[in-house]
Amino acid sequence: MSVGVSVRPFDVARVRADFPILAQKIYGRDLVFLDSAASAQKPRAVIAAMTEAMERQYANVHRGIYWLSERATEAYENARDAAARLLKAYDRSEIVFTRNSTEAINLVAHSYGRGVLRPGQAVVISEMEHHANIVPWQMLRDAHGIDLRVAPITDSGEIDLVSLARLLEDGRVGLVALTHMSNVLGTCTPARRLAALAHAHGAKLLLDGSQAIVHRIVDVQEIDCDFYVFTGHKLYGPTGIGVLWARHELLEQMPPFLGGGDMISSVSFARSEWAAVPHKFEAGTPPIVEAIGLATAIAYVEALGYEAIAAHETTLVDHALSRLSSIPGLRIFGHAQDRGGVVSFALEGAHSHDIATLLDRQGIAVRAGHHCAEPLMQRLGVESTARASFGLYTTKDEIDALAEGIDRVREFFA
Amino acid sequence: MFEDLRDLYQEVILDHGRRPRHGSRLAAFDATARGDNPLCGDRIALWLKYAEGGAIERVGFEAKGCAISIASADLMAETVAGISDEEARQLAAALQALAKTGDAPIVPEPLAERLERLLPLAGVHEFPSRVKCATLPWHALLAALTGRENATSE
Ligand SMILES: Cc1ncc(COP(=O)(O)O)c(C=O)c1O
């Protein structure tokens, strides 16, 4: 199935017109949505593709010997092609659909962690990981005798590469699992260098691309990483679908994660044979409609072009940093050289929740809290931050509205 | 612009949020508990001291949180001083109802005046995501009264 995504030069006004939700008023004011890093809004093309899939092409996949099921299977498998193209996978069979990034990381922690890593080996994460890239490794540590090591970050919010290298020195590290872009600090990590460093010490590299894929072109071959995960709903796609990419030979080595239908080639009560990669990892009826939505979201982003998107976001981040840093009493967390469209901050005299509530009443949606990164909050010495994050549809005017909104918050609490 | 927010952030709240009167640890205490809101990172630790006759003499707390949670903790310390455990439980239940519905329930006479001092917290009921900010200190209080060390507002 194909839903028309027309190619045109990047034009924020046109992009905004593609997102029905942005036309809404909140408390009688224009919605200023600055929480895309938590979950992005959906373009009409995605909504339409999912509706059409259910209205015209819906049936279970890989099972029916009839027209509808064949169409649905084709659309679902086309989504695998879209994800493979997006990440520049070596082969389409390296794309495993999951529910989200969290499930993709759990899949690796479970299958690669227990099936391939041996007790006594180590996994390295960093101080700026999302809980999704911390907790599965702690569970692996406790269940399987894996040593969990944490690479520190520098005060500017970048991975401390010298310390990371030291953690790898004893050769016991089997896997390095790091964010490709921090959801709190906006830091983009040096993926190619991380891969080279991990490989030089005999370790594999997993990148959590939940945030990075929204802002950056990702080429897993060029990066030379071993696992890459992302989640559909942050990339303007639906909830309920995520992607694990892994090198084919790794997927071959890994035992299945969940058991059930669709992941076997034969079953008897004595034993079952696993289906081939990637189906071995897709037990049960998959998120069919969501996969179709994700494929459309990918096509939408590709049509706009990552270069144009990145240029737009760089303008937004520069503008935000300069506007916000001139507000007295405002502290910005994270000053990485290479960063994406996320800015976390604290304001003297006003807690992040109070900031969020007061901004909300001005129609401005920001996130406040620990952003599922409590260890990072400890590293920063705070309980929570406020965070503004940007998407395709964010405008400079909205950032001005944020800056003016924060000024009013200051006056309110002065 | 913030007219409707004045219900949430009344002067009393802003004042207690900014300058809590009871925001310190008690050197000598009979009970203590911590409260955590794992969703947002708000935290409180409180210490409680009883007077000779068994009534609550003093409550002190240390908290990290928003204006609402600090103000609620401070007003709590103020209003539970001088009452019994049982009365404090009744007051906590009344506060929770007040924060959720905006209406003050009927309480026995000796508590009515204390509940009145908590009325500025009624505004949170219009902000569902903020109700827990107001109730967290009270969950911690209830934990201290029953000898538990930890409470969450989940
Ligand atoms: C860096 C990062 N990793 C992982 C996740 C988890 O994504 P999901 O909740 O869709 O699994 C998120 C978003 O919440 C994130 O920002």
PDB file of C-alpha atoms in Angstrom, chain A residues 27 29 349 351-362 368-370 374 378 383-384 405 408-409 412-414, chain B residues 1-6 8-9 14 18 37-43 64-69 126-127 129-130 133:
ATOM      1  CA  TYR A  27      -7.256  27.488  27.297  1.00  0.00           C
ATOM      2  CA  ARG A  29      -4.647  30.115  23.218  1.00  0.00           C
ATOM      3  CA  GLY A 349      12.837  30.217  42.885  1.00  0.00           C
ATOM      4  CA  HIS A 351      10.223  24.317  40.846  1.00  0.00           C
ATOM      5  CA  SER A 352       9.902  22.605  37.469  1.00  0.00           C
ATOM      6  CA  HIS A 353       6.302  21.540  38.169  1.00  0.00           C
ATOM      7  CA  ASP A 354       5.290  25.048  38.969  1.00  0.00           C
ATOM      8  CA  ILE A 355       6.970  26.208  35.774  1.00  0.00           C
ATOM      9  CA  ALA A 356       5.113  23.570  33.764  1.00  0.00           C
ATOM     10  CA  THR A 357       1.737  24.455  35.284  1.00  0.00           C
ATOM     11  CA  LEU A 358       2.206  28.166  34.666  1.00  0.00           C
ATOM     12  CA  LEU A 359       3.405  27.591  31.111  1.00  0.00           C
ATOM     13  CA  ASP A 360       0.493  25.237  30.511  1.00  0.00           C
ATOM     14  CA  ARG A 361      -1.953  28.022  31.353  1.00  0.00           C
ATOM     15  CA  GLN A 362      -0.322  30.017  28.586  1.00  0.00           C
ATOM     16  CA  ALA A 368       8.770  18.620  34.049  1.00  0.00           C
ATOM     17  CA  GLY A 369      10.240  15.866  36.154  1.00  0.00           C
ATOM     18  CA  HIS A 370      13.154  13.463  36.070  1.00  0.00           C
ATOM     19  CA  GLU A 374      16.965   9.593  37.815  1.00  0.00           C
ATOM     20  CA  GLN A 378      21.606  12.847  40.700  1.00  0.00           C
ATOM     21  CA  GLU A 383      15.452  16.300  41.513  1.00  0.00           C
ATOM     22  CA  SER A 384      13.887  17.408  38.302  1.00  0.00           C
ATOM     23  CA  GLY A 405       6.237  32.591  29.270  1.00  0.00           C
ATOM     24  CA  ARG A 408       5.984  35.635  33.422  1.00  0.00           C
ATOM     25  CA  VAL A 409       6.719  32.614  35.618  1.00  0.00           C
ATOM     26  CA  PHE A 412       4.776  35.286  39.391  1.00  0.00           C
ATOM     27  CA  PHE A 413       7.208  33.715  41.837  1.00  0.00           C
ATOM     28  CA  ALA A 414       9.311  36.820  42.414  1.00  0.00           C
TER      29      ALA A 414
ATOM     30  CA  MET B   1      -3.044  36.147  32.432  1.00  0.00           C
ATOM     31  CA  PHE B   2      -2.815  33.927  35.499  1.00  0.00           C
ATOM     32  CA  GLU B   3      -6.165  34.871  37.080  1.00  0.00           C
ATOM     33  CA  ASP B   4      -7.303  31.267  37.132  1.00  0.00           C
ATOM     34  CA  LEU B   5      -3.997  30.215  38.646  1.00  0.00           C
ATOM     35  CA  ARG B   6      -4.601  32.360  41.693  1.00  0.00           C
ATOM     36  CA  LEU B   8      -3.953  27.189  42.847  1.00  0.00           C
ATOM     37  CA  TYR B   9      -1.230  29.571  43.928  1.00  0.00           C
ATOM     38  CA  LEU B  14       3.305  31.054  47.695  1.00  0.00           C
ATOM     39  CA  ARG B  18       8.873  30.108  49.653  1.00  0.00           C
ATOM     40  CA  ASN B  37       6.597  10.542  44.317  1.00  0.00           C
ATOM     41  CA  PRO B  38       8.491   8.356  41.869  1.00  0.00           C
ATOM     42  CA  LEU B  39       6.715   9.929  38.916  1.00  0.00           C
ATOM     43  CA  CYS B  40       7.971  13.427  39.424  1.00  0.00           C
ATOM     44  CA  GLY B  41      10.887  13.180  41.839  1.00  0.00           C
ATOM     45  CA  ASP B  42       9.269  15.012  44.759  1.00  0.00           C
ATOM     46  CA  ARG B  43      10.640  13.869  48.087  1.00  0.00           C
ATOM     47  CA  LYS B  64      12.445  18.790  47.608  1.00  0.00           C
ATOM     48  CA  GLY B  65       9.484  19.713  45.561  1.00  0.00           C
ATOM     49  CA  CYS B  66       7.263  22.350  44.086  1.00  0.00           C
ATOM     50  CA  ALA B  67       5.600  25.279  45.836  1.00  0.00           C
ATOM     51  CA  ILE B  68       2.436  23.231  46.379  1.00  0.00           C
ATOM     52  CA  SER B  69       4.156  20.297  48.065  1.00  0.00           C
ATOM     53  CA  GLU B 126      -8.648  21.492  39.215  1.00  0.00           C
ATOM     54  CA  PHE B 127      -5.148  20.315  38.302  1.00  0.00           C
ATOM     55  CA  SER B 129      -1.551  16.187  37.669  1.00  0.00           C
ATOM     56  CA  ARG B 130      -0.838  18.278  40.765  1.00  0.00           C
ATOM     57  CA  CYS B 133       1.970  17.322  45.111  1.00  0.00           C
TER      58      CYS B 133
END
